[in-house]
mmCIF file with all atom_site columns, C-alpha atoms in Angstrom:
data_model
loop_
_atom_site.group_PDB
_atom_site.id
_atom_site.type_symbol
_atom_site.label_atom_id
_atom_site.label_alt_id
_atom_site.label_comp_id
_atom_site.label_asym_id
_atom_site.label_entity_id
_atom_site.label_seq_id
_atom_site.pdbx_PDB_ins_code
_atom_site.Cartn_x
_atom_site.Cartn_y
_atom_site.Cartn_z
_atom_site.occupancy
_atom_site.B_iso_or_equiv
_atom_site.pdbx_formal_charge
_atom_site.auth_seq_id
_atom_site.auth_comp_id
_atom_site.auth_asym_id
_atom_site.auth_atom_id
_atom_site.pdbx_PDB_model_num
ATOM 1   C CA . GLN N 1 1   ? 16.619  3.804   8.296   1.00 78.00 ? 20  GLN N CA 1
ATOM 2   C CA . VAL N 1 2   ? 13.503  4.768   6.064   1.00 88.00 ? 21  VAL N CA 1
ATOM 3   C CA . GLN N 1 3   ? 10.974  7.914   5.542   1.00 93.00 ? 22  GLN N CA 1
ATOM 4   C CA . LEU N 1 4   ? 7.876   7.168   3.469   1.00 96.00 ? 23  LEU N CA 1
ATOM 5   C CA . VAL N 1 5   ? 5.133   9.254   2.767   1.00 96.00 ? 24  VAL N CA 1
ATOM 6   C CA . GLU N 1 6   ? 1.652   8.848   1.243   1.00 96.00 ? 25  GLU N CA 1
ATOM 7   C CA . SER N 1 7   ? 0.017   10.545  -1.062  1.00 96.00 ? 26  SER N CA 1
ATOM 8   C CA . GLY N 1 8   ? -3.230  10.726  -3.452  1.00 97.00 ? 27  GLY N CA 1
ATOM 9   C CA . GLY N 1 9   ? -5.906  9.834   -1.140  1.00 97.00 ? 28  GLY N CA 1
ATOM 10  C CA . GLY N 1 10  ? -9.276  11.355  -1.666  1.00 98.00 ? 29  GLY N CA 1
ATOM 11  C CA . LEU N 1 11  ? -13.194 11.261  -1.782  1.00 98.00 ? 30  LEU N CA 1
ATOM 12  C CA . VAL N 1 12  ? -14.504 9.100   -5.085  1.00 98.00 ? 31  VAL N CA 1
ATOM 13  C CA . GLN N 1 13  ? -17.911 7.735   -6.215  1.00 98.00 ? 32  GLN N CA 1
ATOM 14  C CA . ALA N 1 14  ? -18.105 3.887   -6.322  1.00 98.00 ? 33  ALA N CA 1
ATOM 15  C CA . GLY N 1 15  ? -16.769 2.631   -9.090  1.00 98.00 ? 34  GLY N CA 1
ATOM 16  C CA . GLY N 1 16  ? -14.274 5.384   -9.865  1.00 98.00 ? 35  GLY N CA 1
ATOM 17  C CA . SER N 1 17  ? -10.147 5.595   -9.527  1.00 98.00 ? 36  SER N CA 1
ATOM 18  C CA . LEU N 1 18  ? -7.220  6.352   -7.475  1.00 98.00 ? 37  LEU N CA 1
ATOM 19  C CA . ARG N 1 19  ? -3.688  6.602   -7.687  1.00 98.00 ? 38  ARG N CA 1
ATOM 20  C CA . LEU N 1 20  ? -1.736  6.265   -4.111  1.00 98.00 ? 39  LEU N CA 1
ATOM 21  C CA . SER N 1 21  ? 1.582   7.051   -4.098  1.00 98.00 ? 40  SER N CA 1
ATOM 22  C CA . CYS N 1 22  ? 4.132   6.445   -1.437  1.00 97.00 ? 41  CYS N CA 1
ATOM 23  C CA . THR N 1 23  ? 7.876   8.235   -1.661  1.00 95.00 ? 42  THR N CA 1
ATOM 24  C CA . ALA N 1 24  ? 11.153  6.583   0.355   1.00 92.00 ? 43  ALA N CA 1
ATOM 25  C CA . SER N 1 25  ? 14.401  8.469   1.557   1.00 90.00 ? 44  SER N CA 1
ATOM 26  C CA . GLY N 1 26  ? 17.006  6.317   2.146   1.00 77.00 ? 45  GLY N CA 1
ATOM 27  C CA . ARG N 1 27  ? 19.670  4.711   -0.301  1.00 68.00 ? 46  ARG N CA 1
ATOM 28  C CA . THR N 1 28  ? 18.564  1.220   0.984   1.00 73.00 ? 47  THR N CA 1
ATOM 29  C CA . PHE N 1 29  ? 15.245  1.483   -0.340  1.00 79.00 ? 48  PHE N CA 1
ATOM 30  C CA . LYS N 1 30  ? 15.194  -0.882  -3.239  1.00 82.00 ? 49  LYS N CA 1
ATOM 31  C CA . GLY N 1 31  ? 15.820  -3.620  -1.020  1.00 88.00 ? 50  GLY N CA 1
ATOM 32  C CA . TYR N 1 32  ? 13.324  -3.589  0.642   1.00 93.00 ? 51  TYR N CA 1
ATOM 33  C CA . VAL N 1 33  ? 10.301  -5.506  0.288   1.00 95.00 ? 52  VAL N CA 1
ATOM 34  C CA . MET N 1 34  ? 7.224   -2.795  -0.086  1.00 96.00 ? 53  MET N CA 1
ATOM 35  C CA . GLY N 1 35  ? 3.271   -3.356  1.187   1.00 97.00 ? 54  GLY N CA 1
ATOM 36  C CA . TRP N 1 36  ? -0.001  -1.474  1.206   1.00 98.00 ? 55  TRP N CA 1
ATOM 37  C CA . PHE N 1 37  ? -2.303  -1.774  4.099   1.00 98.00 ? 56  PHE N CA 1
ATOM 38  C CA . ARG N 1 38  ? -5.425  -0.486  5.109   1.00 98.00 ? 57  ARG N CA 1
ATOM 39  C CA . GLN N 1 39  ? -7.713  0.655   8.602   1.00 98.00 ? 58  GLN N CA 1
ATOM 40  C CA . ALA N 1 40  ? -11.165 1.283   8.188   1.00 97.00 ? 59  ALA N CA 1
ATOM 41  C CA . PRO N 1 41  ? -12.954 2.353   11.643  1.00 92.00 ? 60  PRO N CA 1
ATOM 42  C CA . GLY N 1 42  ? -14.092 -0.578  13.513  1.00 94.00 ? 61  GLY N CA 1
ATOM 43  C CA . ASN N 1 43  ? -11.771 -2.390  12.336  1.00 95.00 ? 62  ASN N CA 1
ATOM 44  C CA . GLU N 1 44  ? -7.715  -4.549  12.507  1.00 96.00 ? 63  GLU N CA 1
ATOM 45  C CA . ARG N 1 45  ? -5.664  -3.160  10.221  1.00 96.00 ? 64  ARG N CA 1
ATOM 46  C CA . GLU N 1 46  ? -5.841  -5.500  7.084   1.00 97.00 ? 65  GLU N CA 1
ATOM 47  C CA . PHE N 1 47  ? -3.372  -6.485  4.065   1.00 98.00 ? 66  PHE N CA 1
ATOM 48  C CA . VAL N 1 48  ? -4.159  -4.566  0.780   1.00 98.00 ? 67  VAL N CA 1
ATOM 49  C CA . ALA N 1 49  ? -0.803  -6.023  -1.854  1.00 98.00 ? 68  ALA N CA 1
ATOM 50  C CA . THR N 1 50  ? 3.024   -6.343  -1.311  1.00 97.00 ? 69  THR N CA 1
ATOM 51  C CA . ILE N 1 51  ? 5.475   -6.425  -3.900  1.00 97.00 ? 70  ILE N CA 1
ATOM 52  C CA . THR N 1 52  ? 9.057   -7.649  -3.884  1.00 95.00 ? 71  THR N CA 1
ATOM 53  C CA . SER N 1 53  ? 12.252  -5.395  -3.443  1.00 92.00 ? 72  SER N CA 1
ATOM 54  C CA . ASP N 1 54  ? 13.247  -6.156  -7.558  1.00 90.00 ? 73  ASP N CA 1
ATOM 55  C CA . GLY N 1 55  ? 9.282   -5.670  -8.217  1.00 90.00 ? 74  GLY N CA 1
ATOM 56  C CA . GLY N 1 56  ? 8.978   -9.609  -10.237 1.00 90.00 ? 75  GLY N CA 1
ATOM 57  C CA . VAL N 1 57  ? 6.360   -10.758 -7.893  1.00 96.00 ? 76  VAL N CA 1
ATOM 58  C CA . THR N 1 58  ? 2.802   -8.727  -6.187  1.00 97.00 ? 77  THR N CA 1
ATOM 59  C CA . SER N 1 59  ? 0.625   -10.305 -3.971  1.00 97.00 ? 78  SER N CA 1
ATOM 60  C CA . TYR N 1 60  ? -2.937  -9.096  -2.974  1.00 98.00 ? 79  TYR N CA 1
ATOM 61  C CA . ALA N 1 61  ? -6.000  -9.785  -0.598  1.00 98.00 ? 80  ALA N CA 1
ATOM 62  C CA . ASP N 1 62  ? -8.621  -11.458 -1.907  1.00 98.00 ? 81  ASP N CA 1
ATOM 63  C CA . SER N 1 63  ? -10.754 -8.239  -1.488  1.00 98.00 ? 82  SER N CA 1
ATOM 64  C CA . VAL N 1 64  ? -8.809  -6.418  -3.983  1.00 98.00 ? 83  VAL N CA 1
ATOM 65  C CA . LYS N 1 65  ? -7.779  -8.909  -6.145  1.00 98.00 ? 84  LYS N CA 1
ATOM 66  C CA . GLY N 1 66  ? -8.603  -7.863  -10.438 1.00 98.00 ? 85  GLY N CA 1
ATOM 67  C CA . ARG N 1 67  ? -8.900  -3.729  -8.851  1.00 98.00 ? 86  ARG N CA 1
ATOM 68  C CA . PHE N 1 68  ? -5.268  -2.994  -7.398  1.00 98.00 ? 87  PHE N CA 1
ATOM 69  C CA . THR N 1 69  ? -2.702  -3.056  -8.786  1.00 98.00 ? 88  THR N CA 1
ATOM 70  C CA . ILE N 1 70  ? 0.540   -2.324  -7.319  1.00 98.00 ? 89  ILE N CA 1
ATOM 71  C CA . SER N 1 71  ? 4.040   -1.625  -8.431  1.00 97.00 ? 90  SER N CA 1
ATOM 72  C CA . ARG N 1 72  ? 7.651   0.540   -7.659  1.00 95.00 ? 91  ARG N CA 1
ATOM 73  C CA . ASP N 1 73  ? 10.701  2.412   -9.233  1.00 91.00 ? 92  ASP N CA 1
ATOM 74  C CA . ASN N 1 74  ? 13.518  1.501   -7.855  1.00 86.00 ? 93  ASN N CA 1
ATOM 75  C CA . VAL N 1 75  ? 15.292  5.004   -9.406  1.00 88.00 ? 94  VAL N CA 1
ATOM 76  C CA . LYS N 1 76  ? 12.524  7.218   -8.602  1.00 89.00 ? 95  LYS N CA 1
ATOM 77  C CA . ASN N 1 77  ? 11.962  5.174   -4.801  1.00 90.00 ? 96  ASN N CA 1
ATOM 78  C CA . THR N 1 78  ? 8.632   5.222   -5.510  1.00 94.00 ? 97  THR N CA 1
ATOM 79  C CA . VAL N 1 79  ? 5.887   2.404   -5.080  1.00 96.00 ? 98  VAL N CA 1
ATOM 80  C CA . VAL N 1 80  ? 2.039   2.775   -5.943  1.00 97.00 ? 99  VAL N CA 1
ATOM 81  C CA . LEU N 1 81  ? -1.125  1.335   -5.947  1.00 98.00 ? 100 LEU N CA 1
ATOM 82  C CA . GLN N 1 82  ? -3.385  1.920   -8.782  1.00 98.00 ? 101 GLN N CA 1
ATOM 83  C CA . MET N 1 83  ? -6.924  1.168   -7.398  1.00 98.00 ? 102 MET N CA 1
ATOM 84  C CA . ASN N 1 84  ? -10.128 0.885   -10.305 1.00 98.00 ? 103 ASN N CA 1
ATOM 85  C CA . SER N 1 85  ? -13.636 -0.295  -9.571  1.00 98.00 ? 104 SER N CA 1
ATOM 86  C CA . LEU N 1 86  ? -13.352 1.223   -6.207  1.00 98.00 ? 105 LEU N CA 1
ATOM 87  C CA . LYS N 1 87  ? -16.340 0.340   -3.864  1.00 98.00 ? 106 LYS N CA 1
ATOM 88  C CA . PRO N 1 88  ? -18.089 1.933   -0.613  1.00 98.00 ? 107 PRO N CA 1
ATOM 89  C CA . GLU N 1 89  ? -15.936 -1.077  1.361   1.00 97.00 ? 108 GLU N CA 1
ATOM 90  C CA . ASP N 1 90  ? -12.754 0.217   0.163   1.00 98.00 ? 109 ASP N CA 1
ATOM 91  C CA . THR N 1 91  ? -13.019 3.328   1.757   1.00 98.00 ? 110 THR N CA 1
ATOM 92  C CA . ALA N 1 92  ? -10.633 3.301   4.601   1.00 98.00 ? 111 ALA N CA 1
ATOM 93  C CA . VAL N 1 93  ? -7.099  5.533   5.655   1.00 98.00 ? 112 VAL N CA 1
ATOM 94  C CA . TYR N 1 94  ? -4.060  3.263   3.663   1.00 98.00 ? 113 TYR N CA 1
ATOM 95  C CA . TYR N 1 95  ? -0.522  2.813   4.642   1.00 98.00 ? 114 TYR N CA 1
ATOM 96  C CA . CYS N 1 96  ? 2.957   2.150   2.745   1.00 97.00 ? 115 CYS N CA 1
ATOM 97  C CA . ALA N 1 97  ? 5.447   -0.405  4.693   1.00 97.00 ? 116 ALA N CA 1
ATOM 98  C CA . ALA N 1 98  ? 8.952   -1.995  4.386   1.00 95.00 ? 117 ALA N CA 1
ATOM 99  C CA . GLY N 1 99  ? 10.774  -4.602  5.623   1.00 94.00 ? 118 GLY N CA 1
ATOM 100 C CA . THR N 1 100 ? 12.313  -7.258  5.065   1.00 93.00 ? 119 THR N CA 1
ATOM 101 C CA . VAL N 1 101 ? 10.244  -10.630 5.040   1.00 91.00 ? 120 VAL N CA 1
ATOM 102 C CA . VAL N 1 102 ? 7.362   -10.971 2.041   1.00 92.00 ? 121 VAL N CA 1
ATOM 103 C CA . SER N 1 103 ? 4.209   -10.742 4.427   1.00 94.00 ? 122 SER N CA 1
ATOM 104 C CA . HIS N 1 104 ? 0.720   -10.366 4.869   1.00 95.00 ? 123 HIS N CA 1
ATOM 105 C CA . GLN N 1 105 ? 1.309   -9.234  8.726   1.00 96.00 ? 124 GLN N CA 1
ATOM 106 C CA . SER N 1 106 ? 1.419   -6.030  9.018   1.00 95.00 ? 125 SER N CA 1
ATOM 107 C CA . ASN N 1 107 ? 3.986   -6.432  12.193  1.00 95.00 ? 126 ASN N CA 1
ATOM 108 C CA . GLU N 1 108 ? 5.671   -8.193  10.044  1.00 96.00 ? 127 GLU N CA 1
ATOM 109 C CA . TYR N 1 109 ? 7.191   -4.599  8.224   1.00 96.00 ? 128 TYR N CA 1
ATOM 110 C CA . ASP N 1 110 ? 9.166   -2.747  10.163  1.00 95.00 ? 129 ASP N CA 1
ATOM 111 C CA . TYR N 1 111 ? 8.418   1.199   8.537   1.00 95.00 ? 130 TYR N CA 1
ATOM 112 C CA . TRP N 1 112 ? 5.717   2.515   8.053   1.00 96.00 ? 131 TRP N CA 1
ATOM 113 C CA . GLY N 1 113 ? 4.429   6.096   6.373   1.00 97.00 ? 132 GLY N CA 1
ATOM 114 C CA . GLN N 1 114 ? 1.563   8.654   8.413   1.00 97.00 ? 133 GLN N CA 1
ATOM 115 C CA . GLY N 1 115 ? -1.519  6.927   6.233   1.00 97.00 ? 134 GLY N CA 1
ATOM 116 C CA . THR N 1 116 ? -3.680  8.823   3.680   1.00 98.00 ? 135 THR N CA 1
ATOM 117 C CA . GLN N 1 117 ? -7.393  8.770   3.691   1.00 98.00 ? 136 GLN N CA 1
ATOM 118 C CA . VAL N 1 118 ? -9.745  7.110   0.882   1.00 98.00 ? 137 VAL N CA 1
ATOM 119 C CA . THR N 1 119 ? -13.218 7.724   0.995   1.00 98.00 ? 138 THR N CA 1
ATOM 120 C CA . VAL N 1 120 ? -15.386 5.563   -1.950  1.00 98.00 ? 139 VAL N CA 1
ATOM 121 C CA . SER N 1 121 ? -18.956 7.407   -1.713  1.00 98.00 ? 140 SER N CA 1
ATOM 122 C CA . SER N 1 122 ? -22.589 5.228   -2.719  1.00 94.00 ? 141 SER N CA 1
#
């Protein structure tokens, strides 16, 4: 059983930065693949980034490569998404997810946070 809580969302101007944090409870957190997804009104939930259980391998959507960085701290039970050079099209609700499969598909993940709103103004 894993519980996930996101924080760090807010309003930022284009070109700015935000740092999203996801804190997990449950002693098995360190064994899970972690991912970030986002969903904007009228759009399907889309993949943003994922990181393996040991933090050794990361993967990003083409739309965020070079701008976003995912990292994790298995002692603090946290995963972070550092978002730089933000664009208005990054506006969405961002969700933290945990699973057992390295995947870019939302239905492969087992646990989800409540989401945090990110709004980027032009």
